[in-house]
Structure formats: structure tokens, C-alpha cells
PDB file of N, CA and C in Angstrom:
ATOM      1  N   MET A   1      20.342  -7.201 -14.330  1.00 68.00           N
ATOM      2  CA  MET A   1      19.415  -8.128 -13.707  1.00 68.00           C
ATOM      3  C   MET A   1      20.135  -9.336 -13.100  1.00 68.00           C
ATOM      4  N   GLN A   2      21.399  -9.540 -13.401  1.00 73.00           N
ATOM      5  CA  GLN A   2      22.082 -10.728 -12.897  1.00 73.00           C
ATOM      6  C   GLN A   2      22.250 -10.705 -11.384  1.00 73.00           C
ATOM      7  N   ASP A   3      22.202  -9.534 -10.759  1.00 80.00           N
ATOM      8  CA  ASP A   3      22.348  -9.437  -9.313  1.00 80.00           C
ATOM      9  C   ASP A   3      21.011  -9.382  -8.583  1.00 80.00           C
ATOM     10  N   VAL A   4      19.906  -9.466  -9.316  1.00 83.00           N
ATOM     11  CA  VAL A   4      18.579  -9.388  -8.711  1.00 83.00           C
ATOM     12  C   VAL A   4      18.131 -10.787  -8.304  1.00 83.00           C
ATOM     13  N   ALA A   5      17.869 -10.958  -7.029  1.00 85.00           N
ATOM     14  CA  ALA A   5      17.434 -12.261  -6.520  1.00 85.00           C
ATOM     15  C   ALA A   5      15.916 -12.373  -6.436  1.00 85.00           C
ATOM     16  N   ALA A   6      15.250 -11.220  -6.266  1.00 87.00           N
ATOM     17  CA  ALA A   6      13.796 -11.242  -6.128  1.00 87.00           C
ATOM     18  C   ALA A   6      13.235  -9.861  -6.439  1.00 87.00           C
ATOM     19  N   ILE A   7      11.955  -9.840  -6.733  1.00 90.00           N
ATOM     20  CA  ILE A   7      11.206  -8.598  -6.896  1.00 90.00           C
ATOM     21  C   ILE A   7      10.130  -8.609  -5.815  1.00 90.00           C
ATOM     22  N   VAL A   8      10.009  -7.505  -5.096  1.00 91.00           N
ATOM     23  CA  VAL A   8       9.019  -7.406  -4.029  1.00 91.00           C
ATOM     24  C   VAL A   8       7.916  -6.464  -4.495  1.00 91.00           C
ATOM     25  N   VAL A   9       6.673  -6.904  -4.319  1.00 94.00           N
ATOM     26  CA  VAL A   9       5.512  -6.117  -4.735  1.00 94.00           C
ATOM     27  C   VAL A   9       4.645  -5.849  -3.513  1.00 94.00           C
ATOM     28  N   ASP A  10       4.320  -4.575  -3.291  1.00 95.00           N
ATOM     29  CA  ASP A  10       3.398  -4.195  -2.222  1.00 95.00           C
ATOM     30  C   ASP A  10       2.180  -3.548  -2.865  1.00 95.00           C
ATOM     31  N   ILE A  11       1.010  -3.875  -2.330  1.00 96.00           N
ATOM     32  CA  ILE A  11      -0.221  -3.309  -2.871  1.00 96.00           C
ATOM     33  C   ILE A  11      -1.211  -3.092  -1.728  1.00 96.00           C
ATOM     34  N   ALA A  12      -1.938  -1.996  -1.805  1.00 96.00           N
ATOM     35  CA  ALA A  12      -3.007  -1.716  -0.848  1.00 96.00           C
ATOM     36  C   ALA A  12      -4.319  -1.722  -1.625  1.00 96.00           C
ATOM     37  N   VAL A  13      -5.300  -2.452  -1.120  1.00 97.00           N
ATOM     38  CA  VAL A  13      -6.601  -2.563  -1.785  1.00 97.00           C
ATOM     39  C   VAL A  13      -7.708  -2.290  -0.780  1.00 97.00           C
ATOM     40  N   ILE A  14      -8.843  -1.844  -1.310  1.00 97.00           N
ATOM     41  CA  ILE A  14     -10.010  -1.603  -0.460  1.00 97.00           C
ATOM     42  C   ILE A  14     -11.195  -2.333  -1.074  1.00 97.00           C
ATOM     43  N   ASP A  15     -11.996  -2.973  -0.238  1.00 96.00           N
ATOM     44  CA  ASP A  15     -13.142  -3.707  -0.765  1.00 96.00           C
ATOM     45  C   ASP A  15     -14.268  -2.724  -1.118  1.00 96.00           C
ATOM     46  N   PRO A  16     -15.162  -3.114  -2.037  1.00 95.00           N
ATOM     47  CA  PRO A  16     -16.206  -2.202  -2.504  1.00 95.00           C
ATOM     48  C   PRO A  16     -17.118  -1.669  -1.396  1.00 95.00           C
ATOM     49  N   LYS A  17     -17.454  -2.483  -0.415  1.00 95.00           N
ATOM     50  CA  LYS A  17     -18.341  -2.026   0.660  1.00 95.00           C
ATOM     51  C   LYS A  17     -17.683  -0.950   1.515  1.00 95.00           C
ATOM     52  N   SER A  18     -16.404  -1.091   1.760  1.00 95.00           N
ATOM     53  CA  SER A  18     -15.679  -0.083   2.535  1.00 95.00           C
ATOM     54  C   SER A  18     -15.427   1.165   1.717  1.00 95.00           C
ATOM     55  N   ARG A  19     -15.247   0.997   0.421  1.00 96.00           N
ATOM     56  CA  ARG A  19     -14.964   2.127  -0.478  1.00 96.00           C
ATOM     57  C   ARG A  19     -16.089   3.153  -0.443  1.00 96.00           C
ATOM     58  N   VAL A  20     -17.338   2.693  -0.438  1.00 95.00           N
ATOM     59  CA  VAL A  20     -18.465   3.630  -0.462  1.00 95.00           C
ATOM     60  C   VAL A  20     -18.582   4.418   0.840  1.00 95.00           C
ATOM     61  N   LEU A  21     -17.952   3.964   1.902  1.00 95.00           N
ATOM     62  CA  LEU A  21     -17.984   4.689   3.177  1.00 95.00           C
ATOM     63  C   LEU A  21     -17.087   5.921   3.168  1.00 95.00           C
ATOM     64  N   LEU A  22     -16.266   6.068   2.116  1.00 94.00           N
ATOM     65  CA  LEU A  22     -15.344   7.210   2.044  1.00 94.00           C
ATOM     66  C   LEU A  22     -16.014   8.499   1.588  1.00 94.00           C
ATOM     67  N   GLY A  23     -17.223   8.435   1.053  1.00 93.00           N
ATOM     68  CA  GLY A  23     -17.895   9.655   0.613  1.00 93.00           C
ATOM     69  C   GLY A  23     -19.258   9.364   0.036  1.00 93.00           C
ATOM     70  N   ALA A  24     -20.025  10.442  -0.155  1.00 93.00           N
ATOM     71  CA  ALA A  24     -21.389  10.291  -0.673  1.00 93.00           C
ATOM     72  C   ALA A  24     -21.421  10.200  -2.191  1.00 93.00           C
ATOM     73  N   THR A  25     -20.432  10.797  -2.842  1.00 96.00           N
ATOM     74  CA  THR A  25     -20.406  10.788  -4.304  1.00 96.00           C
ATOM     75  C   THR A  25     -19.122  10.122  -4.794  1.00 96.00           C
ATOM     76  N   GLU A  26     -19.135   9.749  -6.061  1.00 96.00           N
ATOM     77  CA  GLU A  26     -17.938   9.137  -6.651  1.00 96.00           C
ATOM     78  C   GLU A  26     -16.755  10.107  -6.602  1.00 96.00           C
ATOM     79  N   ALA A  27     -17.020  11.392  -6.797  1.00 96.00           N
ATOM     80  CA  ALA A  27     -15.953  12.397  -6.747  1.00 96.00           C
ATOM     81  C   ALA A  27     -15.342  12.473  -5.348  1.00 96.00           C
ATOM     82  N   GLN A  28     -16.158  12.415  -4.314  1.00 95.00           N
ATOM     83  CA  GLN A  28     -15.646  12.445  -2.942  1.00 95.00           C
ATOM     84  C   GLN A  28     -14.823  11.196  -2.635  1.00 95.00           C
ATOM     85  N   ILE A  29     -15.311  10.057  -3.085  1.00 95.00           N
ATOM     86  CA  ILE A  29     -14.586   8.800  -2.862  1.00 95.00           C
ATOM     87  C   ILE A  29     -13.232   8.858  -3.550  1.00 95.00           C
ATOM     88  N   ASN A  30     -13.218   9.294  -4.812  1.00 95.00           N
ATOM     89  CA  ASN A  30     -11.959   9.381  -5.556  1.00 95.00           C
ATOM     90  C   ASN A  30     -10.996  10.365  -4.913  1.00 95.00           C
ATOM     91  N   ALA A  31     -11.518  11.466  -4.388  1.00 95.00           N
ATOM     92  CA  ALA A  31     -10.667  12.459  -3.723  1.00 95.00           C
ATOM     93  C   ALA A  31     -10.037  11.859  -2.460  1.00 95.00           C
ATOM     94  N   GLN A  32     -10.812  11.094  -1.701  1.00 95.00           N
ATOM     95  CA  GLN A  32     -10.269  10.461  -0.493  1.00 95.00           C
ATOM     96  C   GLN A  32      -9.211   9.427  -0.857  1.00 95.00           C
ATOM     97  N   LEU A  33      -9.466   8.630  -1.890  1.00 95.00           N
ATOM     98  CA  LEU A  33      -8.493   7.618  -2.310  1.00 95.00           C
ATOM     99  C   LEU A  33      -7.220   8.264  -2.838  1.00 95.00           C
ATOM    100  N   ALA A  34      -7.352   9.419  -3.479  1.00 95.00           N
ATOM    101  CA  ALA A  34      -6.180  10.110  -4.024  1.00 95.00           C
ATOM    102  C   ALA A  34      -5.232  10.575  -2.923  1.00 95.00           C
ATOM    103  N   THR A  35      -5.731  10.773  -1.712  1.00 95.00           N
ATOM    104  CA  THR A  35      -4.850  11.213  -0.624  1.00 95.00           C
ATOM    105  C   THR A  35      -3.795  10.170  -0.294  1.00 95.00           C
ATOM    106  N   PHE A  36      -4.065   8.906  -0.628  1.00 96.00           N
ATOM    107  CA  PHE A  36      -3.093   7.848  -0.348  1.00 96.00           C
ATOM    108  C   PHE A  36      -1.918   7.871  -1.315  1.00 96.00           C
ATOM    109  N   SER A  37      -2.090   8.499  -2.481  1.00 94.00           N
ATOM    110  CA  SER A  37      -1.009   8.509  -3.476  1.00 94.00           C
ATOM    111  C   SER A  37      -0.480   9.908  -3.780  1.00 94.00           C
ATOM    112  N   THR A  38      -0.938  10.918  -3.041  1.00 95.00           N
ATOM    113  CA  THR A  38      -0.508  12.292  -3.277  1.00 95.00           C
ATOM    114  C   THR A  38       0.605  12.658  -2.301  1.00 95.00           C
ATOM    115  N   PHE A  39       1.805  12.843  -2.835  1.00 93.00           N
ATOM    116  CA  PHE A  39       2.968  13.159  -2.007  1.00 93.00           C
ATOM    117  C   PHE A  39       2.704  14.409  -1.175  1.00 93.00           C
ATOM    118  N   GLY A  40       3.094  14.361   0.079  1.00 93.00           N
ATOM    119  CA  GLY A  40       2.927  15.499   0.974  1.00 93.00           C
ATOM    120  C   GLY A  40       1.620  15.477   1.740  1.00 93.00           C
ATOM    121  N   ASN A  41       0.683  14.628   1.344  1.00 93.00           N
ATOM    122  CA  ASN A  41      -0.585  14.510   2.047  1.00 93.00           C
ATOM    123  C   ASN A  41      -0.369  13.678   3.306  1.00 93.00           C
ATOM    124  N   ALA A  42      -1.118  13.964   4.349  1.00 91.00           N
ATOM    125  CA  ALA A  42      -0.966  13.248   5.617  1.00 91.00           C
ATOM    126  C   ALA A  42      -1.237  11.753   5.480  1.00 91.00           C
ATOM    127  N   ASN A  43      -2.074  11.356   4.521  1.00 94.00           N
ATOM    128  CA  ASN A  43      -2.411   9.942   4.334  1.00 94.00           C
ATOM    129  C   ASN A  43      -1.521   9.254   3.304  1.00 94.00           C
ATOM    130  N   PHE A  44      -0.525   9.949   2.799  1.00 96.00           N
ATOM    131  CA  PHE A  44       0.325   9.424   1.722  1.00 96.00           C
ATOM    132  C   PHE A  44       1.006   8.123   2.123  1.00 96.00           C
ATOM    133  N   LEU A  45       0.871   7.110   1.282  1.00 95.00           N
ATOM    134  CA  LEU A  45       1.567   5.836   1.488  1.00 95.00           C
ATOM    135  C   LEU A  45       2.928   5.968   0.828  1.00 95.00           C
ATOM    136  N   VAL A  46       3.974   6.043   1.633  1.00 95.00           N
ATOM    137  CA  VAL A  46       5.322   6.357   1.172  1.00 95.00           C
ATOM    138  C   VAL A  46       5.808   5.400   0.092  1.00 95.00           C
ATOM    139  N   ASP A  47       6.736   5.901  -0.714  1.00 93.00           N
ATOM    140  CA  ASP A  47       7.388   5.091  -1.726  1.00 93.00           C
ATOM    141  C   ASP A  47       8.581   4.381  -1.110  1.00 93.00           C
ATOM    142  N   PHE A  48       8.990   3.312  -1.755  1.00 89.00           N
ATOM    143  CA  PHE A  48      10.157   2.569  -1.290  1.00 89.00           C
ATOM    144  C   PHE A  48      11.416   3.368  -1.572  1.00 89.00           C
ATOM    145  N   ALA A  49      12.352   3.280  -0.668  1.00 85.00           N
ATOM    146  CA  ALA A  49      13.671   3.870  -0.863  1.00 85.00           C
ATOM    147  C   ALA A  49      14.699   2.773  -0.615  1.00 85.00           C
ATOM    148  N   SER A  50      15.774   2.802  -1.350  1.00 86.00           N
ATOM    149  CA  SER A  50      16.778   1.746  -1.212  1.00 86.00           C
ATOM    150  C   SER A  50      17.351   1.727   0.202  1.00 86.00           C
ATOM    151  N   GLY A  51      17.783   0.561   0.598  1.00 88.00           N
ATOM    152  CA  GLY A  51      18.393   0.412   1.905  1.00 88.00           C
ATOM    153  C   GLY A  51      17.460  -0.104   2.978  1.00 88.00           C
ATOM    154  N   HIS A  52      16.184  -0.251   2.669  1.00 90.00           N
ATOM    155  CA  HIS A  52      15.247  -0.768   3.662  1.00 90.00           C
ATOM    156  C   HIS A  52      15.120  -2.278   3.536  1.00 90.00           C
ATOM    157  N   ALA A  53      14.829  -2.897   4.648  1.00 89.00           N
ATOM    158  CA  ALA A  53      14.687  -4.346   4.686  1.00 89.00           C
ATOM    159  C   ALA A  53      13.336  -4.777   4.119  1.00 89.00           C
ATOM    160  N   PRO A  54      13.237  -6.027   3.675  1.00 88.00           N
ATOM    161  CA  PRO A  54      11.938  -6.544   3.238  1.00 88.00           C
ATOM    162  C   PRO A  54      10.917  -6.395   4.363  1.00 88.00           C
ATOM    163  N   GLY A  55       9.730  -6.014   4.021  1.00 93.00           N
ATOM    164  CA  GLY A  55       8.671  -5.808   5.005  1.00 93.00           C
ATOM    165  C   GLY A  55       8.554  -4.384   5.488  1.00 93.00           C
ATOM    166  N   TRP A  56       9.568  -3.559   5.259  1.00 95.00           N
ATOM    167  CA  TRP A  56       9.550  -2.178   5.736  1.00 95.00           C
ATOM    168  C   TRP A  56       8.399  -1.381   5.124  1.00 95.00           C
ATOM    169  N   LEU A  57       8.240  -1.467   3.804  1.00 95.00           N
ATOM    170  CA  LEU A  57       7.218  -0.677   3.121  1.00 95.00           C
ATOM    171  C   LEU A  57       5.824  -1.082   3.571  1.00 95.00           C
ATOM    172  N   ARG A  58       5.559  -2.378   3.657  1.00 97.00           N
ATOM    173  CA  ARG A  58       4.250  -2.848   4.094  1.00 97.00           C
ATOM    174  C   ARG A  58       3.940  -2.347   5.503  1.00 97.00           C
ATOM    175  N   THR A  59       4.935  -2.395   6.394  1.00 96.00           N
ATOM    176  CA  THR A  59       4.755  -1.920   7.759  1.00 96.00           C
ATOM    177  C   THR A  59       4.459  -0.422   7.787  1.00 96.00           C
ATOM    178  N   GLN A  60       5.176   0.356   6.979  1.00 96.00           N
ATOM    179  CA  GLN A  60       4.935   1.801   6.922  1.00 96.00           C
ATOM    180  C   GLN A  60       3.518   2.093   6.447  1.00 96.00           C
ATOM    181  N   TRP A  61       3.085   1.397   5.420  1.00 97.00           N
ATOM    182  CA  TRP A  61       1.733   1.605   4.896  1.00 97.00           C
ATOM    183  C   TRP A  61       0.681   1.254   5.947  1.00 97.00           C
ATOM    184  N   GLN A  62       0.846   0.114   6.600  1.00 97.00           N
ATOM    185  CA  GLN A  62      -0.137  -0.297   7.600  1.00 97.00           C
ATOM    186  C   GLN A  62      -0.167   0.685   8.761  1.00 97.00           C
ATOM    187  N   ASN A  63       0.985   1.159   9.204  1.00 97.00           N
ATOM    188  CA  ASN A  63       1.036   2.149  10.287  1.00 97.00           C
ATOM    189  C   ASN A  63       0.365   3.453   9.888  1.00 97.00           C
ATOM    190  N   THR A  64       0.555   3.875   8.636  1.00 97.00           N
ATOM    191  CA  THR A  64      -0.097   5.096   8.147  1.00 97.00           C
ATOM    192  C   THR A  64      -1.609   4.932   8.170  1.00 97.00           C
ATOM    193  N   ILE A  65      -2.100   3.823   7.650  1.00 97.00           N
ATOM    194  CA  ILE A  65      -3.539   3.571   7.621  1.00 97.00           C
ATOM    195  C   ILE A  65      -4.101   3.502   9.038  1.00 97.00           C
ATOM    196  N   ASN A  66      -3.402   2.829   9.931  1.00 96.00           N
ATOM    197  CA  ASN A  66      -3.864   2.717  11.322  1.00 96.00           C
ATOM    198  C   ASN A  66      -3.920   4.070  12.026  1.00 96.00           C
ATOM    199  N   GLY A  67      -3.069   5.009  11.616  1.00 96.00           N
ATOM    200  CA  GLY A  67      -3.008   6.312  12.270  1.00 96.00           C
ATOM    201  C   GLY A  67      -3.948   7.364  11.703  1.00 96.00           C
ATOM    202  N   ILE A  68      -4.676   7.050  10.646  1.00 95.00           N
ATOM    203  CA  ILE A  68      -5.572   8.032  10.029  1.00 95.00           C
ATOM    204  C   ILE A  68      -6.800   8.234  10.916  1.00 95.00           C
ATOM    205  N   THR A  69      -7.058   9.487  11.249  1.00 94.00           N
ATOM    206  CA  THR A  69      -8.232   9.816  12.062  1.00 94.00           C
ATOM    207  C   THR A  69      -9.252  10.648  11.288  1.00 94.00           C
ATOM    208  N   SER A  70      -8.904  11.054  10.062  1.00 91.00           N
ATOM    209  CA  SER A  70      -9.790  11.922   9.286  1.00 91.00           C
ATOM    210  C   SER A  70     -10.769  11.158   8.398  1.00 91.00           C
ATOM    211  N   LEU A  71     -10.649   9.841   8.335  1.00 94.00           N
ATOM    212  CA  LEU A  71     -11.546   9.022   7.525  1.00 94.00           C
ATOM    213  C   LEU A  71     -12.280   8.045   8.434  1.00 94.00           C
ATOM    214  N   PRO A  72     -13.463   7.590   7.997  1.00 94.00           N
ATOM    215  CA  PRO A  72     -14.232   6.670   8.846  1.00 94.00           C
ATOM    216  C   PRO A  72     -13.468   5.371   9.129  1.00 94.00           C
ATOM    217  N   ARG A  73     -13.404   4.980  10.382  1.00 96.00           N
ATOM    218  CA  ARG A  73     -12.694   3.761  10.780  1.00 96.00           C
ATOM    219  C   ARG A  73     -13.233   2.517  10.069  1.00 96.00           C
ATOM    220  N   PRO A  74     -14.573   2.372   9.868  1.00 95.00           N
ATOM    221  CA  PRO A  74     -15.057   1.191   9.143  1.00 95.00           C
ATOM    222  C   PRO A  74     -14.521   1.118   7.705  1.00 95.00           C
ATOM    223  N   ALA A  75     -14.333   2.258   7.078  1.00 96.00           N
ATOM    224  CA  ALA A  75     -13.774   2.268   5.725  1.00 96.00           C
ATOM    225  C   ALA A  75     -12.313   1.855   5.763  1.00 96.00           C
ATOM    226  N   LEU A  76     -11.576   2.363   6.727  1.00 96.00           N
ATOM    227  CA  LEU A  76     -10.152   2.035   6.833  1.00 96.00           C
ATOM    228  C   LEU A  76      -9.935   0.561   7.168  1.00 96.00           C
ATOM    229  N   SER A  77     -10.864  -0.031   7.897  1.00 96.00           N
ATOM    230  CA  SER A  77     -10.709  -1.448   8.243  1.00 96.00           C
ATOM    231  C   SER A  77     -10.876  -2.339   7.019  1.00 96.00           C
ATOM    232  N   GLY A  78     -11.434  -1.788   5.947  1.00 96.00           N
ATOM    233  CA  GLY A  78     -11.579  -2.546   4.706  1.00 96.00           C
ATOM    234  C   GLY A  78     -10.370  -2.454   3.792  1.00 96.00           C
ATOM    235  N   ILE A  79      -9.344  -1.722   4.208  1.00 97.00           N
ATOM    236  CA  ILE A  79      -8.122  -1.614   3.406  1.00 97.00           C
ATOM    237  C   ILE A  79      -7.170  -2.723   3.833  1.00 97.00           C
ATOM    238  N   ARG A  80      -6.706  -3.461   2.858  1.00 97.00           N
ATOM    239  CA  ARG A  80      -5.750  -4.537   3.115  1.00 97.00           C
ATOM    240  C   ARG A  80      -4.433  -4.215   2.427  1.00 97.00           C
ATOM    241  N   VAL A  81      -3.352  -4.503   3.098  1.00 97.00           N
ATOM    242  CA  VAL A  81      -2.017  -4.273   2.539  1.00 97.00           C
ATOM    243  C   VAL A  81      -1.345  -5.639   2.376  1.00 97.00           C
ATOM    244  N   TYR A  82      -0.857  -5.889   1.173  1.00 97.00           N
ATOM    245  CA  TYR A  82      -0.222  -7.172   0.871  1.00 97.00           C
ATOM    246  C   TYR A  82       1.199  -6.952   0.372  1.00 97.00           C
ATOM    247  N   GLU A  83       2.045  -7.917   0.653  1.00 96.00           N
ATOM    248  CA  GLU A  83       3.412  -7.893   0.136  1.00 96.00           C
ATOM    249  C   GLU A  83       3.736  -9.297  -0.363  1.00 96.00           C
ATOM    250  N   ARG A  84       4.249  -9.358  -1.579  1.00 96.00           N
ATOM    251  CA  ARG A  84       4.617 -10.646  -2.168  1.00 96.00           C
ATOM    252  C   ARG A  84       6.030 -10.568  -2.711  1.00 96.00           C
ATOM    253  N   PHE A  85       6.723 -11.673  -2.613  1.00 93.00           N
ATOM    254  CA  PHE A  85       8.075 -11.804  -3.134  1.00 93.00           C
ATOM    255  C   PHE A  85       8.039 -12.692  -4.367  1.00 93.00           C
ATOM    256  N   ILE A  86       8.643 -12.245  -5.424  1.00 93.00           N
ATOM    257  CA  ILE A  86       8.773 -13.037  -6.639  1.00 93.00           C
ATOM    258  C   ILE A  86      10.259 -13.360  -6.758  1.00 93.00           C
ATOM    259  N   TYR A  87      10.599 -14.589  -6.409  1.00 91.00           N
ATOM    260  CA  TYR A  87      11.996 -14.997  -6.431  1.00 91.00           C
ATOM    261  C   TYR A  87      12.406 -15.374  -7.847  1.00 91.00           C
ATOM    262  N   LEU A  88      13.560 -14.904  -8.243  1.00 91.00           N
ATOM    263  CA  LEU A  88      14.074 -15.177  -9.565  1.00 91.00           C
ATOM    264  C   LEU A  88      15.135 -16.273  -9.484  1.00 91.00           C
ATOM    265  N   SER A  89      15.053 -17.202 -10.388  1.00 81.00           N
ATOM    266  CA  SER A  89      16.035 -18.277 -10.414  1.00 81.00           C
ATOM    267  C   SER A  89      17.353 -17.741 -10.929  1.00 81.00           C
ATOM    268  N   PRO A  90      18.451 -18.226 -10.386  1.00 73.00           N
ATOM    269  CA  PRO A  90      19.742 -17.811 -10.935  1.00 73.00           C
ATOM    270  C   PRO A  90      19.878 -18.332 -12.361  1.00 73.00           C
ATOM    271  N   PRO A  91      20.568 -17.587 -13.198  1.00 64.00           N
ATOM    272  CA  PRO A  91      20.704 -18.035 -14.589  1.00 64.00           C
ATOM    273  C   PRO A  91      21.487 -19.350 -14.660  1.00 64.00           C
ATOM    274  N   VAL A  92      21.072 -20.180 -15.577  1.00 68.00           N
ATOM    275  CA  VAL A  92      21.754 -21.456 -15.801  1.00 68.00           C
ATOM    276  C   VAL A  92      22.918 -21.200 -16.738  1.00 68.00           C
ATOM    277  N   ARG A  93      24.096 -21.655 -16.338  1.00 69.00           N
ATOM    278  CA  ARG A  93      25.293 -21.425 -17.179  1.00 69.00           C
ATOM    279  C   ARG A  93      25.853 -22.706 -17.693  1.00 69.00           C
TER     280      ARG A  93
END
């Protein structure tokens, strides 16, 4: 941990009103939401890989969401992607 300067957190959230637009039943809604975390799915929000610059993951997620044509656009507009940096203080010696 001595070489870690910061921790970066990315999160995608959907508001409740937009969430219900994804399907008629809770099972349909959950199935649509699962496509964002299921590897190999067209809507999959990629995982971070080393070597990318800060902001890369958030940009990839937003581009994926913007390119989805199989889900209702009003539902997709309710998805927000956030990125936060948690800077760590250097150890005091």
C-alpha cells in the first residue's frame, strides 16, 4: 500500500422511476439489469484493467450505455455513471 496514491471508485446507478421502465415484472427488470454485469453480454460494463488512465472506465461505461438500442431510451437516460477519487495521504515518517 505504500505506493498507492489514490483509490478510484466507479459506480453506475439507476433511479427508481427509470428502473421500472426496464420491464413489466420484477424478474424482467432484474434480468435487464443483470445484462450490465454479465461478461460477454452486449450491455456489459467492462471491468478495469491495469494501464488505463483515470477516467477511462467511466468513459467506457457511458459509451456502452449510450450505444444500447435494445432497452428503452427513457430508462437508459436515468442511468448515471459516477467516478470518485479517494486520495491517500503519504505515511508520516
